[in-house]
Amino acid sequence: MARFWVCAAGAGLFLAFLVLHSRFCGSPVLRNFAFQISWRTEKILYRLDVGWPKYSEYFTGTTFCVAVDSLNGLVYIAQRGDNIPKVLVFTEDGYFLRSWNYTVDTPHGIFAASTLHEQSVWITDVGSGSYGHTVKKYNSFGDLVQILGTPGKKGTGLNPLQFDNPAELYVEDTGDIYIVDGDGGLNNRLIKLSQDFMILWLHGENGTGPAKFNIPHSVTVDSAGRVWVADRGNKRIQVFDKDTGEWLGAWNNCFTEEGPSAVRFTPDGQYLIVAQLNLSRLSILAAPPVGSIGDCSVISTIQLADEVLPHLLEVDRKTGAIYVAEIGAKQVQKYAPLNSYVSSFGS
C-alpha cells in the first residue's frame, strides 16, 4: 500500500485526481492508497528567488556562511576547500563582484557590520592552521583589520582572550559584539565584548541548565534588547538581556526533532527565522512581545530538499530577504518575502 502525506490545500485536488483515474482507467486505485491529511494551514511568506545568484559556478567549495551588508547592497559568502577563494562577494541582485582569500583558514561564521564610514566583515575561523581559532575583522576587499583570539592556538583563556572553534558572531550598530564560542571545541560560551574588545559579560559553562550550553551555534539580537542563542546540542534557543546578561528564558518545544543551527530576526521584528541543519528545514517563528518569552510558535516552514543541510543564514535588514548557506547542496539560496509581507515592513 502506498502512503502519502498531503497538506490541506492540495488534498482536494489530489483526491479528485484519484477519483478520475479510478473512473476512466478502470482501476480501483482509491483502495491502494492511505492518506494522512493535515488541515493545519501556514502562512506563505517567502518564495525562492531562482535567479539568485546569476551564475552559481562561483560556488567552488562548501558554503558554510553568508552575511548581508544591507547598507551597501552586498552579500558575502564564505566557503571551505583547497585552492579556492574563501570569500565571495555578490551584489544583492546576484552579480559576482570579487573574491579574496587572505588569512582565512577554515571559515565557520560571517557577519557584515557596515556604517556610513566603514565597511566591515567579521569571520569566525575554526581552522587548525596559523589563522585558526580566531575572530577576524576585514574590510570589504579582504584586508585584515583586527584579530581577536590567539591565532593558530585554541584555548579557554580570557586574558588574553582565546577561542576554540568559535561558531558565529553578531555585531550591533553600537559596535558591541556577541560571540558564541564552541562548535564542538573546548568552550561552550556566549561572550559580549565592547567596541574596544573588553569583556562586558559572559556565560561559559557546558551543561543543560539555564545559561549553560552544548554547542552554541548562532547568536542574534532583537530590537527589544534580547540576545537569542541557538543552543544546538541542547535542542533549544536561550534568551538573555543584552545589557546585564541575565537569563530570560528558553524555547525548546519547537525543537524536539533537532536543535536550531541558525537564528535571525526579520526587519520588522515580527518573526525569528531558524534553520535546522539535518532536517533541511527553515522555520518562521512568531517573536514574543516585549517583557515575555513564552513558548515558541511556528508560523510557517520552508522544507528544503533532503541533504541540502542549511548551516547558517542571514536576513537582509532592508529588504527582508533570507540568504541560506547550504553545506550539503554547496550553494547559497535566496528567499524573497512576498509582496504582501514586504508591505508590512513600513506599516
CSV table of C-alpha atoms in Angstrom, one decimal:
chain,number,residue,atom,x,y,z
A,1,MET,CA,0.0,0.0,0.0
A,2,ALA,CA,1.4,3.4,-0.9
A,3,ARG,CA,1.2,6.1,1.7
A,4,PHE,CA,1.0,9.9,1.1
A,5,TRP,CA,1.1,12.9,3.4
A,6,VAL,CA,-0.9,15.7,1.8
A,7,CYS,CA,-1.4,19.3,3.0
A,8,ALA,CA,-4.9,20.5,3.3
A,9,ALA,CA,-4.5,22.9,0.3
A,10,GLY,CA,-3.6,20.1,-2.0
A,11,ALA,CA,-5.7,17.3,-0.6
A,12,GLY,CA,-8.8,18.1,-2.5
A,13,LEU,CA,-7.1,18.2,-5.9
A,14,PHE,CA,-5.2,15.0,-5.2
A,15,LEU,CA,-8.3,13.1,-4.2
A,16,ALA,CA,-10.1,14.4,-7.3
A,17,PHE,CA,-7.3,13.2,-9.5
A,18,LEU,CA,-7.5,9.7,-8.0
A,19,VAL,CA,-11.3,9.6,-8.4
A,20,LEU,CA,-11.0,10.5,-12.1
A,21,HIS,CA,-8.2,8.0,-12.5
A,22,SER,CA,-10.4,5.3,-11.0
A,23,ARG,CA,-13.4,6.1,-13.2
A,24,PHE,CA,-11.6,6.4,-16.5
A,25,CYS,CA,-8.8,3.9,-16.2
A,26,GLY,CA,-10.9,1.1,-14.6
A,27,SER,CA,-8.6,0.7,-11.7
A,28,PRO,CA,-9.7,0.6,-8.0
A,29,VAL,CA,-6.9,3.0,-7.3
A,30,LEU,CA,-8.5,4.5,-4.2
A,31,ARG,CA,-8.2,1.2,-2.4
A,32,ASN,CA,-4.5,1.2,-2.8
A,33,PHE,CA,-3.7,4.4,-1.0
A,34,ALA,CA,-3.8,5.5,2.6
A,35,PHE,CA,-3.8,9.2,3.4
A,36,GLN,CA,-2.7,11.3,6.3
A,37,ILE,CA,-4.2,14.7,5.7
A,38,SER,CA,-3.0,17.7,7.8
A,39,TRP,CA,-5.6,20.5,8.0
A,40,ARG,CA,-3.1,22.9,9.6
A,41,THR,CA,-2.7,26.0,7.5
A,42,GLU,CA,0.5,28.0,7.4
A,43,LYS,CA,1.2,31.5,6.1
A,44,ILE,CA,3.3,31.5,2.9
A,45,LEU,CA,5.7,34.4,3.4
A,46,TYR,CA,8.6,33.7,1.1
A,47,ARG,CA,9.4,32.5,-2.3
A,48,LEU,CA,12.7,31.1,-3.7
A,49,ASP,CA,14.5,33.5,-5.9
A,50,VAL,CA,15.6,31.1,-8.6
A,51,GLY,CA,17.6,33.8,-10.4
A,52,TRP,CA,20.0,34.3,-7.5
A,53,PRO,CA,22.9,34.3,-8.0
A,54,LYS,CA,23.2,35.0,-11.7
A,55,TYR,CA,26.0,32.4,-12.0
A,56,SER,CA,26.3,29.6,-9.5
A,57,GLU,CA,29.7,28.3,-10.8
A,58,TYR,CA,31.4,30.7,-8.4
A,59,PHE,CA,30.5,28.2,-5.6
A,60,THR,CA,33.6,26.0,-5.8
A,61,GLY,CA,33.7,24.8,-2.2
A,62,THR,CA,31.4,24.0,0.7
A,63,THR,CA,29.4,27.2,1.6
A,64,PHE,CA,29.3,27.5,5.4
A,65,CYS,CA,28.0,31.0,6.0
A,66,VAL,CA,26.6,34.2,4.5
A,67,ALA,CA,26.4,37.8,5.5
A,68,VAL,CA,24.5,40.8,4.1
A,69,ASP,CA,25.6,44.4,4.1
A,70,SER,CA,22.2,45.9,3.5
A,71,LEU,CA,23.6,49.4,3.7
A,72,ASN,CA,25.7,48.9,0.5
A,73,GLY,CA,23.7,46.1,-1.1
A,74,LEU,CA,26.4,43.4,-0.8
A,75,VAL,CA,26.3,39.7,0.1
A,76,TYR,CA,29.4,37.9,1.4
A,77,ILE,CA,29.7,34.1,1.3
A,78,ALA,CA,32.5,32.1,3.0
A,79,GLN,CA,33.3,28.7,1.7
A,80,ARG,CA,35.7,25.9,2.5
A,81,GLY,CA,38.0,23.9,0.3
A,82,ASP,CA,41.5,23.6,-1.1
A,83,ASN,CA,43.0,26.1,-3.5
A,84,ILE,CA,39.7,28.1,-3.8
A,85,PRO,CA,38.8,31.7,-2.9
A,86,LYS,CA,37.4,31.6,0.7
A,87,VAL,CA,35.2,34.7,0.5
A,88,LEU,CA,32.9,35.6,-2.4
A,89,VAL,CA,31.3,39.0,-2.8
A,90,PHE,CA,28.0,39.4,-4.7
A,91,THR,CA,25.5,42.2,-5.2
A,92,GLU,CA,22.1,41.7,-3.7
A,93,ASP,CA,20.9,41.2,-7.3
A,94,GLY,CA,23.2,38.2,-7.7
A,95,TYR,CA,26.0,39.6,-9.7
A,96,PHE,CA,29.5,38.5,-8.7
A,97,LEU,CA,31.9,41.3,-7.8
A,98,ARG,CA,35.1,39.8,-6.4
A,99,SER,CA,36.7,37.2,-4.1
A,100,TRP,CA,39.5,37.1,-1.6
A,101,ASN,CA,41.4,34.5,0.4
A,102,TYR,CA,43.8,36.4,2.6
A,103,THR,CA,44.4,35.0,6.1
A,104,VAL,CA,41.2,32.9,6.0
A,105,ASP,CA,41.8,29.3,7.1
A,106,THR,CA,38.5,27.5,7.7
A,107,PRO,CA,35.6,29.9,8.0
A,108,HIS,CA,32.5,29.0,10.0
A,109,GLY,CA,30.5,32.2,10.6
A,110,ILE,CA,30.5,35.6,8.9
A,111,PHE,CA,28.9,38.9,9.7
A,112,ALA,CA,28.8,42.3,7.8
A,113,ALA,CA,28.8,45.3,10.1
A,114,SER,CA,28.9,48.4,8.0
A,115,THR,CA,28.3,52.1,8.8
A,116,LEU,CA,28.3,55.2,6.6
A,117,HIS,CA,32.1,55.5,7.3
A,118,GLU,CA,33.3,51.8,7.2
A,119,GLN,CA,32.5,48.5,5.5
A,120,SER,CA,33.5,45.7,7.8
A,121,VAL,CA,33.3,41.9,7.5
A,122,TRP,CA,33.8,39.7,10.5
A,123,ILE,CA,34.7,36.0,10.2
A,124,THR,CA,35.0,33.2,12.8
A,125,ASP,CA,37.8,30.8,11.8
A,126,VAL,CA,37.9,27.3,13.2
A,127,GLY,CA,40.9,26.1,11.3
A,128,SER,CA,43.9,24.4,12.8
A,129,GLY,CA,46.4,26.5,10.8
A,130,SER,CA,48.2,29.7,11.6
A,131,TYR,CA,45.0,31.8,11.4
A,132,GLY,CA,42.6,29.4,13.1
A,133,HIS,CA,40.6,29.7,16.4
A,134,THR,CA,40.2,33.4,15.9
A,135,VAL,CA,37.5,36.0,15.2
A,136,LYS,CA,38.8,38.4,12.5
A,137,LYS,CA,37.7,41.7,11.1
A,138,TYR,CA,38.3,42.6,7.4
A,139,ASN,CA,37.4,45.4,5.1
A,140,SER,CA,35.2,44.8,2.0
A,141,PHE,CA,38.3,43.9,-0.1
A,142,GLY,CA,39.7,41.4,2.3
A,143,ASP,CA,42.4,43.5,4.1
A,144,LEU,CA,42.8,42.2,7.6
A,145,VAL,CA,42.0,44.9,10.2
A,146,GLN,CA,41.7,43.1,13.6
A,147,ILE,CA,42.3,39.7,15.2
A,148,LEU,CA,40.6,38.5,18.3
A,149,GLY,CA,42.0,35.4,19.9
A,150,THR,CA,45.4,33.7,19.7
A,151,PRO,CA,46.0,32.8,16.0
A,152,GLY,CA,46.6,29.1,15.5
A,153,LYS,CA,46.2,28.2,19.1
A,154,LYS,CA,42.9,27.1,20.7
A,155,GLY,CA,42.2,27.7,24.4
A,156,THR,CA,39.9,28.7,27.2
A,157,GLY,CA,41.7,31.9,28.4
A,158,LEU,CA,40.1,35.3,28.9
A,159,ASN,CA,43.2,37.4,29.3
A,160,PRO,CA,44.4,37.1,26.6
A,161,LEU,CA,41.2,36.0,25.0
A,162,GLN,CA,41.3,32.6,23.4
A,163,PHE,CA,38.7,30.6,21.3
A,164,ASP,CA,38.2,27.1,20.3
A,165,ASN,CA,36.0,26.7,17.2
A,166,PRO,CA,34.2,30.0,17.5
A,167,ALA,CA,30.9,29.4,15.7
A,168,GLU,CA,29.4,32.8,14.9
A,169,LEU,CA,29.1,36.4,16.0
A,170,TYR,CA,26.7,39.3,15.9
A,171,VAL,CA,27.8,43.0,15.8
A,172,GLU,CA,25.4,45.7,16.9
A,173,ASP,CA,25.3,49.2,15.4
A,174,THR,CA,26.9,50.4,18.6
A,175,GLY,CA,30.0,48.2,17.9
A,176,ASP,CA,29.2,45.8,20.8
A,177,ILE,CA,30.0,42.2,19.8
A,178,TYR,CA,28.3,38.9,20.8
A,179,ILE,CA,30.3,35.7,20.1
A,180,VAL,CA,29.2,32.1,20.5
A,181,ASP,CA,32.4,30.1,21.1
A,182,GLY,CA,32.3,26.3,20.9
A,183,ASP,CA,31.3,24.4,17.8
A,184,GLY,CA,32.3,21.2,19.4
A,185,GLY,CA,35.5,22.5,20.9
A,186,LEU,CA,36.7,23.1,24.5
A,187,ASN,CA,34.4,26.0,25.1
A,188,ASN,CA,30.6,26.4,25.3
A,189,ARG,CA,30.1,30.1,26.0
A,190,LEU,CA,28.5,33.3,25.0
A,191,ILE,CA,30.7,36.4,25.3
A,192,LYS,CA,29.7,40.0,24.9
A,193,LEU,CA,32.5,42.4,24.0
A,194,SER,CA,32.5,46.2,23.9
A,195,GLN,CA,33.5,48.1,20.8
A,196,ASP,CA,37.1,48.3,22.2
A,197,PHE,CA,37.0,44.5,22.8
A,198,MET,CA,36.6,44.5,26.6
A,199,ILE,CA,34.6,41.6,28.1
A,200,LEU,CA,31.3,43.0,29.3
A,201,TRP,CA,29.8,39.7,30.4
A,202,LEU,CA,29.8,36.1,29.6
A,203,HIS,CA,28.2,32.7,30.2
A,204,GLY,CA,30.6,29.9,29.8
A,205,GLU,CA,29.7,26.6,31.2
A,206,ASN,CA,28.8,23.3,29.5
A,207,GLY,CA,25.5,21.8,30.6
A,208,THR,CA,21.8,21.6,30.2
A,209,GLY,CA,20.6,24.2,32.8
A,210,PRO,CA,19.8,27.8,32.3
A,211,ALA,CA,22.6,29.9,30.8
A,212,LYS,CA,24.6,26.7,30.1
A,213,PHE,CA,25.3,25.4,26.6
A,214,ASN,CA,26.0,22.4,24.4
A,215,ILE,CA,27.3,23.7,21.1
A,216,PRO,CA,26.1,27.4,21.0
A,217,HIS,CA,26.0,27.8,17.2
A,218,SER,CA,24.4,31.1,16.3
A,219,VAL,CA,23.5,34.4,18.0
A,220,THR,CA,21.4,37.4,17.2
A,221,VAL,CA,19.9,40.4,19.0
A,222,ASP,CA,16.3,41.8,18.7
A,223,SER,CA,15.0,45.4,18.9
A,224,ALA,CA,13.8,44.8,22.5
A,225,GLY,CA,17.4,44.3,23.8
A,226,ARG,CA,17.3,40.5,24.0
A,227,VAL,CA,20.1,38.2,22.9
A,228,TRP,CA,19.0,34.9,21.2
A,229,VAL,CA,21.3,31.9,21.1
A,230,ALA,CA,20.9,28.7,19.1
A,231,ASP,CA,21.9,26.1,21.8
A,232,ARG,CA,22.1,23.4,19.2
A,233,GLY,CA,23.2,20.4,21.3
A,234,ASN,CA,20.5,21.1,23.9
A,235,LYS,CA,17.8,21.5,21.2
A,236,ARG,CA,16.7,24.9,22.4
A,237,ILE,CA,17.0,28.7,22.0
A,238,GLN,CA,18.2,30.6,25.1
A,239,VAL,CA,17.4,34.3,25.6
A,240,PHE,CA,19.4,36.9,27.6
A,241,ASP,CA,19.2,40.6,28.5
A,242,LYS,CA,21.8,42.3,26.3
A,243,ASP,CA,22.8,44.8,28.9
A,244,THR,CA,23.1,42.6,32.0
A,245,GLY,CA,23.5,39.1,30.5
A,246,GLU,CA,20.6,38.0,32.7
A,247,TRP,CA,18.9,34.8,31.6
A,248,LEU,CA,15.3,35.5,30.5
A,249,GLY,CA,14.1,32.1,29.3
A,250,ALA,CA,14.3,29.4,26.7
A,251,TRP,CA,12.4,27.9,23.8
A,252,ASN,CA,12.6,24.1,23.3
A,253,ASN,CA,9.1,23.0,22.3
A,254,CYS,CA,9.8,23.6,18.6
A,255,PHE,CA,13.0,21.6,18.6
A,256,THR,CA,12.1,18.1,19.7
A,257,GLU,CA,13.5,16.6,16.4
A,258,GLU,CA,16.7,18.6,16.1
A,259,GLY,CA,18.2,21.7,17.7
A,260,PRO,CA,18.5,25.0,15.8
A,261,SER,CA,21.7,25.8,13.9
A,262,ALA,CA,20.9,29.5,12.9
A,263,VAL,CA,18.8,32.4,14.3
A,264,ARG,CA,18.0,35.7,12.7
A,265,PHE,CA,15.1,38.2,13.0
A,266,THR,CA,13.1,39.8,10.2
A,267,PRO,CA,13.5,43.6,9.8
A,268,ASP,CA,10.1,44.3,11.3
A,269,GLY,CA,10.9,42.1,14.4
A,270,GLN,CA,7.7,40.0,13.9
A,271,TYR,CA,9.5,36.7,13.1
A,272,LEU,CA,12.5,34.7,14.1
A,273,ILE,CA,14.0,32.7,11.2
A,274,VAL,CA,15.5,29.4,12.4
A,275,ALA,CA,17.5,26.8,10.4
A,276,GLN,CA,17.6,23.1,11.4
A,277,LEU,CA,20.6,21.5,9.7
A,278,ASN,CA,19.9,17.8,9.4
A,279,LEU,CA,16.1,18.3,8.8
A,280,SER,CA,16.9,20.7,5.9
A,281,ARG,CA,14.2,23.0,7.2
A,282,LEU,CA,13.7,26.7,7.8
A,283,SER,CA,11.1,27.7,10.4
A,284,ILE,CA,9.5,31.1,10.8
A,285,LEU,CA,8.6,31.6,14.4
A,286,ALA,CA,6.5,34.3,16.0
A,287,ALA,CA,8.6,36.8,18.0
A,288,PRO,CA,7.3,37.3,21.6
A,289,PRO,CA,6.2,40.7,22.8
A,290,VAL,CA,8.5,42.8,25.0
A,291,GLY,CA,8.6,41.5,28.6
A,292,SER,CA,7.6,38.0,27.7
A,293,ILE,CA,9.4,34.9,26.3
A,294,GLY,CA,6.7,32.3,26.5
A,295,ASP,CA,6.8,29.3,24.1
A,296,CYS,CA,7.8,29.3,20.5
A,297,SER,CA,5.1,29.2,17.9
A,298,VAL,CA,5.7,28.1,14.3
A,299,ILE,CA,4.0,30.4,11.8
A,300,SER,CA,5.4,28.8,8.6
A,301,THR,CA,8.1,26.4,7.4
A,302,ILE,CA,10.2,26.1,4.3
A,303,GLN,CA,11.1,22.5,3.7
A,304,LEU,CA,14.2,22.1,1.6
A,305,ALA,CA,15.3,19.0,-0.3
A,306,ASP,CA,16.9,16.2,1.5
A,307,GLU,CA,20.6,16.6,2.3
A,308,VAL,CA,20.6,20.3,1.5
A,309,LEU,CA,21.7,21.0,5.1
A,310,PRO,CA,21.1,24.7,5.8
A,311,HIS,CA,24.0,25.7,8.1
A,312,LEU,CA,23.8,29.4,8.8
A,313,LEU,CA,21.6,32.2,7.4
A,314,GLU,CA,21.3,35.9,7.2
A,315,VAL,CA,18.3,38.3,6.7
A,316,ASP,CA,18.7,41.5,4.7
A,317,ARG,CA,17.7,44.2,7.2
A,318,LYS,CA,16.4,46.4,4.3
A,319,THR,CA,14.5,44.0,2.0
A,320,GLY,CA,13.8,41.1,4.4
A,321,ALA,CA,15.3,38.6,2.0
A,322,ILE,CA,16.7,35.4,3.6
A,323,TYR,CA,20.0,34.0,2.4
A,324,VAL,CA,20.8,30.4,3.4
A,325,ALA,CA,24.2,28.8,3.3
A,326,GLU,CA,23.8,25.1,2.5
A,327,ILE,CA,26.7,22.8,3.2
A,328,GLY,CA,25.0,19.8,1.6
A,329,ALA,CA,24.0,21.5,-1.7
A,330,LYS,CA,27.2,23.6,-1.6
A,331,GLN,CA,25.4,26.8,-2.5
A,332,VAL,CA,23.6,29.8,-1.1
A,333,GLN,CA,20.0,30.4,-1.9
A,334,LYS,CA,17.9,33.5,-1.6
A,335,TYR,CA,14.3,33.6,-0.4
A,336,ALA,CA,12.4,36.8,-1.1
A,337,PRO,CA,9.5,37.9,1.0
A,338,LEU,CA,6.1,38.0,-0.8
A,339,ASN,CA,4.8,41.4,-1.6
A,340,SER,CA,2.0,41.3,1.0
A,341,TYR,CA,4.6,40.7,3.7
A,342,VAL,CA,7.1,43.3,2.4
A,343,SER,CA,4.4,46.0,2.6
A,344,SER,CA,4.1,45.3,6.4
A,345,PHE,CA,7.7,46.4,6.9
A,346,GLY,CA,6.7,50.0,6.6
A,347,SER,CA,3.4,49.8,8.4
